[in-house]
PDB file of C-alpha atoms in Angstrom:
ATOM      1  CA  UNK A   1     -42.478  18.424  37.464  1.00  0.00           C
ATOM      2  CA  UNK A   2     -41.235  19.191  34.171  1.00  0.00           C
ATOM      3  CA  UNK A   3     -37.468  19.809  34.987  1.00  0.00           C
ATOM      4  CA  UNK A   4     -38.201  16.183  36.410  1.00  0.00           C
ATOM      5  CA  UNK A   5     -39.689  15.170  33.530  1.00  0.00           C
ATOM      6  CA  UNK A   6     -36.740  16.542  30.909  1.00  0.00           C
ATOM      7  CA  UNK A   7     -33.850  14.845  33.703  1.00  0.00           C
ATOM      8  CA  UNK A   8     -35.453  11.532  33.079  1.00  0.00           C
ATOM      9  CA  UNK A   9     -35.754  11.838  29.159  1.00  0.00           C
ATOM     10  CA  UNK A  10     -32.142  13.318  29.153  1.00  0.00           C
ATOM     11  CA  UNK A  11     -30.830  10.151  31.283  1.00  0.00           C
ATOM     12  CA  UNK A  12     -32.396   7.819  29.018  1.00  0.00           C
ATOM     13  CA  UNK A  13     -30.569   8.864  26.112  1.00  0.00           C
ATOM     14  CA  UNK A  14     -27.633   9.226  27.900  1.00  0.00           C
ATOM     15  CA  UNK A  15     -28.309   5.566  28.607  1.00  0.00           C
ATOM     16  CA  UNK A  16     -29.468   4.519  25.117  1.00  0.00           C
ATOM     17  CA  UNK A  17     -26.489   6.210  23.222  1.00  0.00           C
ATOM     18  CA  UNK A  18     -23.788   3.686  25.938  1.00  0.00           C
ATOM     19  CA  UNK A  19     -26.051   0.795  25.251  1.00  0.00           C
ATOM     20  CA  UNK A  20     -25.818   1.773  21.599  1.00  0.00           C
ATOM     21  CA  UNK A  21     -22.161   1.866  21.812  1.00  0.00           C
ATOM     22  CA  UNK A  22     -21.503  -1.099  23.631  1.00  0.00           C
ATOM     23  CA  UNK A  23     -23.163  -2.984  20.761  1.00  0.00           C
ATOM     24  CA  UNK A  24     -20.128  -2.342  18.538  1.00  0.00           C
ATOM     25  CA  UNK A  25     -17.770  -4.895  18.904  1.00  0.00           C
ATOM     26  CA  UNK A  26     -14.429  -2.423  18.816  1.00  0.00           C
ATOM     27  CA  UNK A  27     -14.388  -0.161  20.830  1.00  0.00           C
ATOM     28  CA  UNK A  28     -12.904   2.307  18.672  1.00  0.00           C
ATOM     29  CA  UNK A  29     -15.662   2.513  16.403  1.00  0.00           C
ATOM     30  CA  UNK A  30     -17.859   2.722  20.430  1.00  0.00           C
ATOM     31  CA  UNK A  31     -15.660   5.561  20.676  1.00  0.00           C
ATOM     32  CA  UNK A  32     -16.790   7.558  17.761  1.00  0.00           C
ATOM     33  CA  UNK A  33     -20.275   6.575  17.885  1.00  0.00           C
ATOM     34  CA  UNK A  34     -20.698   8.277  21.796  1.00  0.00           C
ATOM     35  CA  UNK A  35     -18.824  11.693  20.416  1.00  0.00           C
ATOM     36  CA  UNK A  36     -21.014  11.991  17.515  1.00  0.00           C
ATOM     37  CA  UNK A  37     -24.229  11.433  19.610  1.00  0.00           C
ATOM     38  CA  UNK A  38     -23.124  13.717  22.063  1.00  0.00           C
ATOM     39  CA  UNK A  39     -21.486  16.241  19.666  1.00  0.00           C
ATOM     40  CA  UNK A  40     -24.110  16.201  17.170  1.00  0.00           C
ATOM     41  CA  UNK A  41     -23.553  18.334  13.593  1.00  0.00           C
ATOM     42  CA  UNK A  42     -22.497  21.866  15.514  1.00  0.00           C
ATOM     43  CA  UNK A  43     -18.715  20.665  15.236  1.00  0.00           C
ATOM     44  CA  UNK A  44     -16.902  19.911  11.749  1.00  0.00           C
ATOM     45  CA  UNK A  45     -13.692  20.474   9.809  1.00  0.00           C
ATOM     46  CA  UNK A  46     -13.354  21.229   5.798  1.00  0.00           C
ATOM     47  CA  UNK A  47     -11.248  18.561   4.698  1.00  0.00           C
ATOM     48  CA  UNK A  48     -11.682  19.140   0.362  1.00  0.00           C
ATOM     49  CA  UNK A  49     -15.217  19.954  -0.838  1.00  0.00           C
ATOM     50  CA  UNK A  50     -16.742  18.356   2.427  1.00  0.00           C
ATOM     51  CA  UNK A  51     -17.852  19.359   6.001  1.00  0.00           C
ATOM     52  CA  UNK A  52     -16.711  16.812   8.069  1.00  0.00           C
ATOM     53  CA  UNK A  53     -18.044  15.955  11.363  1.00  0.00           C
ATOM     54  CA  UNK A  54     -16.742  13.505  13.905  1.00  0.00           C
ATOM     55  CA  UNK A  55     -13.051  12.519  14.387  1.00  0.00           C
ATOM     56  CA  UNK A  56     -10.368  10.603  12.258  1.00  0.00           C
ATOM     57  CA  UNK A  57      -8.434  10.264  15.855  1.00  0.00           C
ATOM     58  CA  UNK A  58      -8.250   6.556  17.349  1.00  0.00           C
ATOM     59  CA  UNK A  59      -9.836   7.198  21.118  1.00  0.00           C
ATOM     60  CA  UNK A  60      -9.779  11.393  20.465  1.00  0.00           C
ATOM     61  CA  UNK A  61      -6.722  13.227  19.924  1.00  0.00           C
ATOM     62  CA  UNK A  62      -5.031  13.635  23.177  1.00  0.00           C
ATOM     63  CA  UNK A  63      -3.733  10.264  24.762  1.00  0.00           C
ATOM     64  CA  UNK A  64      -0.468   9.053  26.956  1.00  0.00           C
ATOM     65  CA  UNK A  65       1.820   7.064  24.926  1.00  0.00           C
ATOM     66  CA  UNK A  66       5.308   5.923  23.878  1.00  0.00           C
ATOM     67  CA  UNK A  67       6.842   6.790  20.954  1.00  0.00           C
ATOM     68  CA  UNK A  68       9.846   4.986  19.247  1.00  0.00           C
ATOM     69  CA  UNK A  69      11.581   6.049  15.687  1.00  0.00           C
ATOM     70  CA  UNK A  70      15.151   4.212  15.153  1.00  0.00           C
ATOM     71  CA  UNK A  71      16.844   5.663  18.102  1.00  0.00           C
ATOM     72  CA  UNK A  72      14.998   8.389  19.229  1.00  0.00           C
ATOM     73  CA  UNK A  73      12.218   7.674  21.793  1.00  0.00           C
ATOM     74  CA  UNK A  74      10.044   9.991  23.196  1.00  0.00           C
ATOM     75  CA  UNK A  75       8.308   8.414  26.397  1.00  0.00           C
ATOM     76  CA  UNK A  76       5.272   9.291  28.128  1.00  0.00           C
ATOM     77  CA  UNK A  77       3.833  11.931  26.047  1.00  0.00           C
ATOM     78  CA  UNK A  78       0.570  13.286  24.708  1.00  0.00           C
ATOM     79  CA  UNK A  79      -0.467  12.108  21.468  1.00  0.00           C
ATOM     80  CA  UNK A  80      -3.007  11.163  18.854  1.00  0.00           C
ATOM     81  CA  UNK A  81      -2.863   8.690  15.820  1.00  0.00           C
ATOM     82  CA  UNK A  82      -4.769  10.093  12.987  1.00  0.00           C
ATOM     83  CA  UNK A  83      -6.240   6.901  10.964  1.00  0.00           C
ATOM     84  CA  UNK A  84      -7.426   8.899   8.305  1.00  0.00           C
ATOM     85  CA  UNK A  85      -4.397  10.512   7.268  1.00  0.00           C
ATOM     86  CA  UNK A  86      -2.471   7.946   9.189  1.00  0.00           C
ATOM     87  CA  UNK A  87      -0.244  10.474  10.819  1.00  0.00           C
ATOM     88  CA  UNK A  88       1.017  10.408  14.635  1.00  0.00           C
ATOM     89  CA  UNK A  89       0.438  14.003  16.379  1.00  0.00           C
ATOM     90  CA  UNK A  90       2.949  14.530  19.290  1.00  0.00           C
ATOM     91  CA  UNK A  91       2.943  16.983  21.808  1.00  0.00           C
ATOM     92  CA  UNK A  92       5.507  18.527  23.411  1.00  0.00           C
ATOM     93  CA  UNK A  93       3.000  19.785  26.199  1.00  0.00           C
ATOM     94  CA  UNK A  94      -0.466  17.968  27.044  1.00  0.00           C
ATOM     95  CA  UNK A  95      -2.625  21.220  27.062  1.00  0.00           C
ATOM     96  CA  UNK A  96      -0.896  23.356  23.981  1.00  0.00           C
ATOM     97  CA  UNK A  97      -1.656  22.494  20.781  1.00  0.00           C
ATOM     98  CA  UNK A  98       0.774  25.160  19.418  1.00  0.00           C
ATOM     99  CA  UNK A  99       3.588  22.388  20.786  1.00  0.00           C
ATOM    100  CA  UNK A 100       1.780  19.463  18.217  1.00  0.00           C
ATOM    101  CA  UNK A 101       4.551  18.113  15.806  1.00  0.00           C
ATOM    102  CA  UNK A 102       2.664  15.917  12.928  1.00  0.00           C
ATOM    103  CA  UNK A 103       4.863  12.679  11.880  1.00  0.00           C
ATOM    104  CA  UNK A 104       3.927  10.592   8.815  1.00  0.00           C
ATOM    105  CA  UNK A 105       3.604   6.451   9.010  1.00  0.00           C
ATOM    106  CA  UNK A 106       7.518   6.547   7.353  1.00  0.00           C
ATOM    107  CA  UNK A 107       9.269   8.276  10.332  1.00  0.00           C
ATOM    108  CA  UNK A 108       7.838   6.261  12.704  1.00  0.00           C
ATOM    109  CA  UNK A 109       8.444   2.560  13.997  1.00  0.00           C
ATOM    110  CA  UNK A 110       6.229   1.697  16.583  1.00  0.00           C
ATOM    111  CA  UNK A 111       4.070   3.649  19.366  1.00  0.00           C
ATOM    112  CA  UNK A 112       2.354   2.489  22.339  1.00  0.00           C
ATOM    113  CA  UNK A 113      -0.894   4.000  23.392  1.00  0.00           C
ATOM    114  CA  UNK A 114      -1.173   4.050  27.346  1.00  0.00           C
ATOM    115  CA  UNK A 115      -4.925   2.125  28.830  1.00  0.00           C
ATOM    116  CA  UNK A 116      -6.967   4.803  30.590  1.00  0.00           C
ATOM    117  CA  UNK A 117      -9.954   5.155  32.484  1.00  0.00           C
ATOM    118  CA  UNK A 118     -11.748   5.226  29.605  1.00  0.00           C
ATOM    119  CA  UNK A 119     -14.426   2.807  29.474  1.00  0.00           C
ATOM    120  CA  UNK A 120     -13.428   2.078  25.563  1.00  0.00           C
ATOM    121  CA  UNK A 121      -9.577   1.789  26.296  1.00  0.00           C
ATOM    122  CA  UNK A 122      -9.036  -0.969  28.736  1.00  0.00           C
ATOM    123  CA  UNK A 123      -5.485  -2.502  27.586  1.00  0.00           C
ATOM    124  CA  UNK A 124      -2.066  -0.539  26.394  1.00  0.00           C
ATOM    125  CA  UNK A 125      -2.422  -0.829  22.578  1.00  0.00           C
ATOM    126  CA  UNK A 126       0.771  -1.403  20.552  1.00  0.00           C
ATOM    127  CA  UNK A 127       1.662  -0.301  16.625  1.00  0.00           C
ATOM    128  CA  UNK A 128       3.822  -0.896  14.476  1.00  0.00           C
ATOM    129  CA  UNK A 129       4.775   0.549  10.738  1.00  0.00           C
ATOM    130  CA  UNK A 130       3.349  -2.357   8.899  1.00  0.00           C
ATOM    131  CA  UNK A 131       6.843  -2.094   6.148  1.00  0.00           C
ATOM    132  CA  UNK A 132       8.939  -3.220   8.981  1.00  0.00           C
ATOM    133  CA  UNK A 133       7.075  -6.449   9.201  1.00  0.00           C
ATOM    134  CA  UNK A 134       7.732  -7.207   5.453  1.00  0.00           C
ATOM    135  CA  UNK A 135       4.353  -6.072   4.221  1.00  0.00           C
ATOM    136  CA  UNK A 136       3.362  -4.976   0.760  1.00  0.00           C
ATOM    137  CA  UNK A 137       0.312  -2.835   2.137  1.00  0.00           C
ATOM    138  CA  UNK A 138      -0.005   1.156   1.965  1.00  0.00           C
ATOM    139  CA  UNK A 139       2.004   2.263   4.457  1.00  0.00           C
ATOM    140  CA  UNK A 140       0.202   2.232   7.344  1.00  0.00           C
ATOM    141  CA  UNK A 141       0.124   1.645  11.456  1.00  0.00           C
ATOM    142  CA  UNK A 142      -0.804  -2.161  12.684  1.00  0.00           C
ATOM    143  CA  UNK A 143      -2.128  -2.821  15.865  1.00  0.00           C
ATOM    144  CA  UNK A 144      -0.804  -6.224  17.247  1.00  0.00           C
ATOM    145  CA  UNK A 145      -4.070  -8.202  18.663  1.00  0.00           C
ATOM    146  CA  UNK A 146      -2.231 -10.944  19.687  1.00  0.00           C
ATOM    147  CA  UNK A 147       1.298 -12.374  19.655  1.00  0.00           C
ATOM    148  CA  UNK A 148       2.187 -16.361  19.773  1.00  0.00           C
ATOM    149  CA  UNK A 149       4.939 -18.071  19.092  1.00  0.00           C
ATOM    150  CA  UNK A 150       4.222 -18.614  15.344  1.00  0.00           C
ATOM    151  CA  UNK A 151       1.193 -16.874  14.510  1.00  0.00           C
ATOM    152  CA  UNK A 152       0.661 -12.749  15.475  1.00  0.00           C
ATOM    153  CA  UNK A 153      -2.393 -11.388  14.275  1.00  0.00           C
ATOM    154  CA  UNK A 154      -2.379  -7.438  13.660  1.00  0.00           C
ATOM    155  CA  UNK A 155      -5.309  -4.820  13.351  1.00  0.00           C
ATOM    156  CA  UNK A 156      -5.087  -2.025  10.608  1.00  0.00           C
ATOM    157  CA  UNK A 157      -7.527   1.062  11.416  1.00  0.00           C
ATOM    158  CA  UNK A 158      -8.673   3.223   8.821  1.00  0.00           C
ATOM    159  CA  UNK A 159     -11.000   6.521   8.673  1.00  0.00           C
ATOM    160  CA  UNK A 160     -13.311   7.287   6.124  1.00  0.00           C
ATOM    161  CA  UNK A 161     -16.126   9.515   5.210  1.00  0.00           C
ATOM    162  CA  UNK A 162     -19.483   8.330   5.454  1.00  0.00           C
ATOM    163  CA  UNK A 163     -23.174   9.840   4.779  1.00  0.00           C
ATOM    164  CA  UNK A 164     -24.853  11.495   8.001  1.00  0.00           C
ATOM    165  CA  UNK A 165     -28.383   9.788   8.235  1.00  0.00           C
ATOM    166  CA  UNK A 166     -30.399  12.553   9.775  1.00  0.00           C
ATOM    167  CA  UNK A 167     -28.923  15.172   7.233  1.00  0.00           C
ATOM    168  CA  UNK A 168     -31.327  15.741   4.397  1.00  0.00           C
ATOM    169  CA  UNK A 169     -30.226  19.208   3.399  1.00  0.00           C
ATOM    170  CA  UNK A 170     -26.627  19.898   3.230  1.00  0.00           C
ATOM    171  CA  UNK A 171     -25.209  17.678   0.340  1.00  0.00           C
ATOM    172  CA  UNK A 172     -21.581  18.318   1.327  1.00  0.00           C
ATOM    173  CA  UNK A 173     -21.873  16.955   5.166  1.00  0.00           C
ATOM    174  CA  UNK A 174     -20.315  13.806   6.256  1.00  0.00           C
ATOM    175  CA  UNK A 175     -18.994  12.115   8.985  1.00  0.00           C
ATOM    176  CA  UNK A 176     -15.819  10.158  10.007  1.00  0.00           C
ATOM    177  CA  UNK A 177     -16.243   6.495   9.830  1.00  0.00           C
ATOM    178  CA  UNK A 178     -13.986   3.807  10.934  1.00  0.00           C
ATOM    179  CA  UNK A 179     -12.916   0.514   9.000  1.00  0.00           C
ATOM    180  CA  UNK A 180     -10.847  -2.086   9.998  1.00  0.00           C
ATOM    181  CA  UNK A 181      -8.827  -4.901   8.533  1.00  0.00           C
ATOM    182  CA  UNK A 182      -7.410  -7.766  10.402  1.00  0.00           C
ATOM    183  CA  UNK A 183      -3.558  -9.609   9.097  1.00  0.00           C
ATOM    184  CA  UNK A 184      -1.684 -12.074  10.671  1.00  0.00           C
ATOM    185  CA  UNK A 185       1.885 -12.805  10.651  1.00  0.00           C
ATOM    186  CA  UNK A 186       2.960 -16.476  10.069  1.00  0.00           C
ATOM    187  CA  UNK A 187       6.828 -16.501  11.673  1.00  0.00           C
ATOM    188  CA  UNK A 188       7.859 -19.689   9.356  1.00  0.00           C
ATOM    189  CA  UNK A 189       7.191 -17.520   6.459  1.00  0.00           C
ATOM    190  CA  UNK A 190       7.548 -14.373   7.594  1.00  0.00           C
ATOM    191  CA  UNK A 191       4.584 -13.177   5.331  1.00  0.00           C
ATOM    192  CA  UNK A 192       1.763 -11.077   6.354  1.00  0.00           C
ATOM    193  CA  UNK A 193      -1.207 -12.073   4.724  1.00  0.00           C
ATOM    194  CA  UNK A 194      -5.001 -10.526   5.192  1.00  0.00           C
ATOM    195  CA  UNK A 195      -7.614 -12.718   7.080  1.00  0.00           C
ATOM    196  CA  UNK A 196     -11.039 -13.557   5.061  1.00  0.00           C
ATOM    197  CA  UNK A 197     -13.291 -13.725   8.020  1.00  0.00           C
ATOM    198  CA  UNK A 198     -16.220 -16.249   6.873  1.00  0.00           C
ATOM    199  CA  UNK A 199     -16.046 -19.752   8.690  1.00  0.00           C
ATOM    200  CA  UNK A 200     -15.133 -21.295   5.157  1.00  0.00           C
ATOM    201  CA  UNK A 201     -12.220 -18.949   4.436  1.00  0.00           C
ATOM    202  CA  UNK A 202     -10.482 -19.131   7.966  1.00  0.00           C
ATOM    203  CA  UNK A 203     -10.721 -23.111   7.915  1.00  0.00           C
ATOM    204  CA  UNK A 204      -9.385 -23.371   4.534  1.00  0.00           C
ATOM    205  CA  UNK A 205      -6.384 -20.738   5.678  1.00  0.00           C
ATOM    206  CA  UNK A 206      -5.172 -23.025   8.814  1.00  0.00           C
ATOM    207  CA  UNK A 207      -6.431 -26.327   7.507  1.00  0.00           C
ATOM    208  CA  UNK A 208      -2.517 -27.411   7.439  1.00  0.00           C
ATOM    209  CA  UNK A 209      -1.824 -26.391  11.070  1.00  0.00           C
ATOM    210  CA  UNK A 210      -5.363 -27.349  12.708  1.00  0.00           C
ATOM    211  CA  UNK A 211      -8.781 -27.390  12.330  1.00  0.00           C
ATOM    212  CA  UNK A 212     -10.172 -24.127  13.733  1.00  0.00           C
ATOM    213  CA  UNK A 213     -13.931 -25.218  13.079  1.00  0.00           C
ATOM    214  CA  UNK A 214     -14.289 -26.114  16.292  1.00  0.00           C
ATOM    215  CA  UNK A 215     -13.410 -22.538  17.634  1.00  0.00           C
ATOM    216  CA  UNK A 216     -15.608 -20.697  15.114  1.00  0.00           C
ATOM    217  CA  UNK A 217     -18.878 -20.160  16.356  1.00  0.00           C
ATOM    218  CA  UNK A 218     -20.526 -17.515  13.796  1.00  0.00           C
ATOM    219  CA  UNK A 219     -23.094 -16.200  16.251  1.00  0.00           C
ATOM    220  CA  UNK A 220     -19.907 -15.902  18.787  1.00  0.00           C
ATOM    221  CA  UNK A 221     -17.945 -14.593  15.728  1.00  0.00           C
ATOM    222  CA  UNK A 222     -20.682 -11.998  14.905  1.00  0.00           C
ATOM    223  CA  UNK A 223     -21.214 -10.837  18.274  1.00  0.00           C
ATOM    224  CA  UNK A 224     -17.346 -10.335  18.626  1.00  0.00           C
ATOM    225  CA  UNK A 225     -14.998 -11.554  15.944  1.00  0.00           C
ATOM    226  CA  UNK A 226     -11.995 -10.115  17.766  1.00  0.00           C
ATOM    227  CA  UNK A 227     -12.600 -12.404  20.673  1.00  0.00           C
ATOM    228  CA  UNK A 228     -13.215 -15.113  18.508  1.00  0.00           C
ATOM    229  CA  UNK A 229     -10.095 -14.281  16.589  1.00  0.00           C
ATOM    230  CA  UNK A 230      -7.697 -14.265  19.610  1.00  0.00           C
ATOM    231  CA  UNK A 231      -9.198 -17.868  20.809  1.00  0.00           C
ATOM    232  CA  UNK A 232      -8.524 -19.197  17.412  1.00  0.00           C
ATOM    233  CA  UNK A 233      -5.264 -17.482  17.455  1.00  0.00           C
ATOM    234  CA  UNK A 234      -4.089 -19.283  20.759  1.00  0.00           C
ATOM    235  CA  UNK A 235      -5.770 -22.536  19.281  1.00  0.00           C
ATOM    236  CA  UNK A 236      -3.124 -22.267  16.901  1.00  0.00           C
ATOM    237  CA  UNK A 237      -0.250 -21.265  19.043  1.00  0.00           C
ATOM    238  CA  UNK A 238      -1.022 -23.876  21.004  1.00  0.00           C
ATOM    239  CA  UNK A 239       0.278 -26.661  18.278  1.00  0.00           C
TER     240      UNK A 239
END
């Protein structure tokens, strides 16, 4: 009865932590709230004066991808983009990590990270080095959301350190947190600009193409702004 008892409790929060997940509305940051529920605080790396638990790795560290640099390409190989550090990991072979070769942002031009059968990876995701679209950010990797024949709106990812809530005791413990910025590229212009998200700020943006108020809904937009994002976006391809 109480092995029954403890398989029950242990499928409920099993159950709680997916719900829990599927309540964030990327899946990335899903991702990295499942593996730090199901690692816990065992598991951490010393990155400066702090113990670090989670992962800085977009989906984990070992994923099928494409990956392009001028013109070398190296096709269907294991690797892992590091947001925090924003570094690509390649491996030579899927199961050594002795074989991992560690390019920056700058040597790169574009990867492509292979859907799975992950339930948080659905779609191939696509990146590019965010100088070769004309940007004046940090050098970093932008994920393209959604292309259109004038407007493409881009994704950049970013890890971060953030307080543990049930620590109390160790002062130098955090874990990886994820941030995220969306741009979009305007092809008349050629200028990538940064999105301010609040109904007010997005009408004012397009107000010279089309009125996107009809396509904001702000509980929709809450719930998931991405989706909401990629319907205004085809709104506005659509002109």
């Amino acid at each position: 009865m109480r092995y029954f008892i403890l398989v029950i409790v242990f499928a409920f929060f099993n159950l709680y932590s997916i719900a829990q997940a599927a309540s964030y509305s990327d899946p990335a940051a899903a991702y990295l709230k499942v593996m730090l529920e199901k690692g816990g605080e065992g598991t951490y790396q010393q990155i400066g004066s702090f113990k670090v638990i989670g992962t800085s790795y977009l989906f984990g560290d070992r994923l099928m991808g494409s990956v392009y640099a001028g013109k070398e390409k190296s096709e269907k190989v294991s690797l892992g983009y590091n947001m925090y550090n924003q570094e690509l990991d390649i491996y030579a072979s899927p199961t050594s990590s002795s074989s991992k070769i560690s390019r920056s942002v700058a040597t790169i031009d574009s990867f492509v990270v292979f859907a799975s059968q992950s339930e948080f990876l659905t779609q191939d995701l696509f990146f590019y080095r965010s100088s070769l679209l004309k940007s004046d950010l940090k050098e970093c990797f932008l994920q393209m959301v959604c292309k259109g024949n004038r407007f493409t709106l881009f994704k950049a990812y970013s890890a971060v350190f953030d307080y543990v809530s049930t620590n109390y005791i160790q002062s130098d413990l955090r874990q990886f947190s994820i941030e995220y910025n969306y741009y979009y590229l305007d092809a008349t212009t050629q200028q990538l600009k940064k999105l301010k998200l609040s109904r007010k700020k997005m009408i004012d943006e397009f107000k010279s193409v089309k009125d996107i108020g009809p396509y904001y809904n702000n509980e929709t937009f809450d719930l998931n702004p991405e989706l909401s994002l990629k319907n205004i976006f085809n709104a506005l391809n659509a002109q």
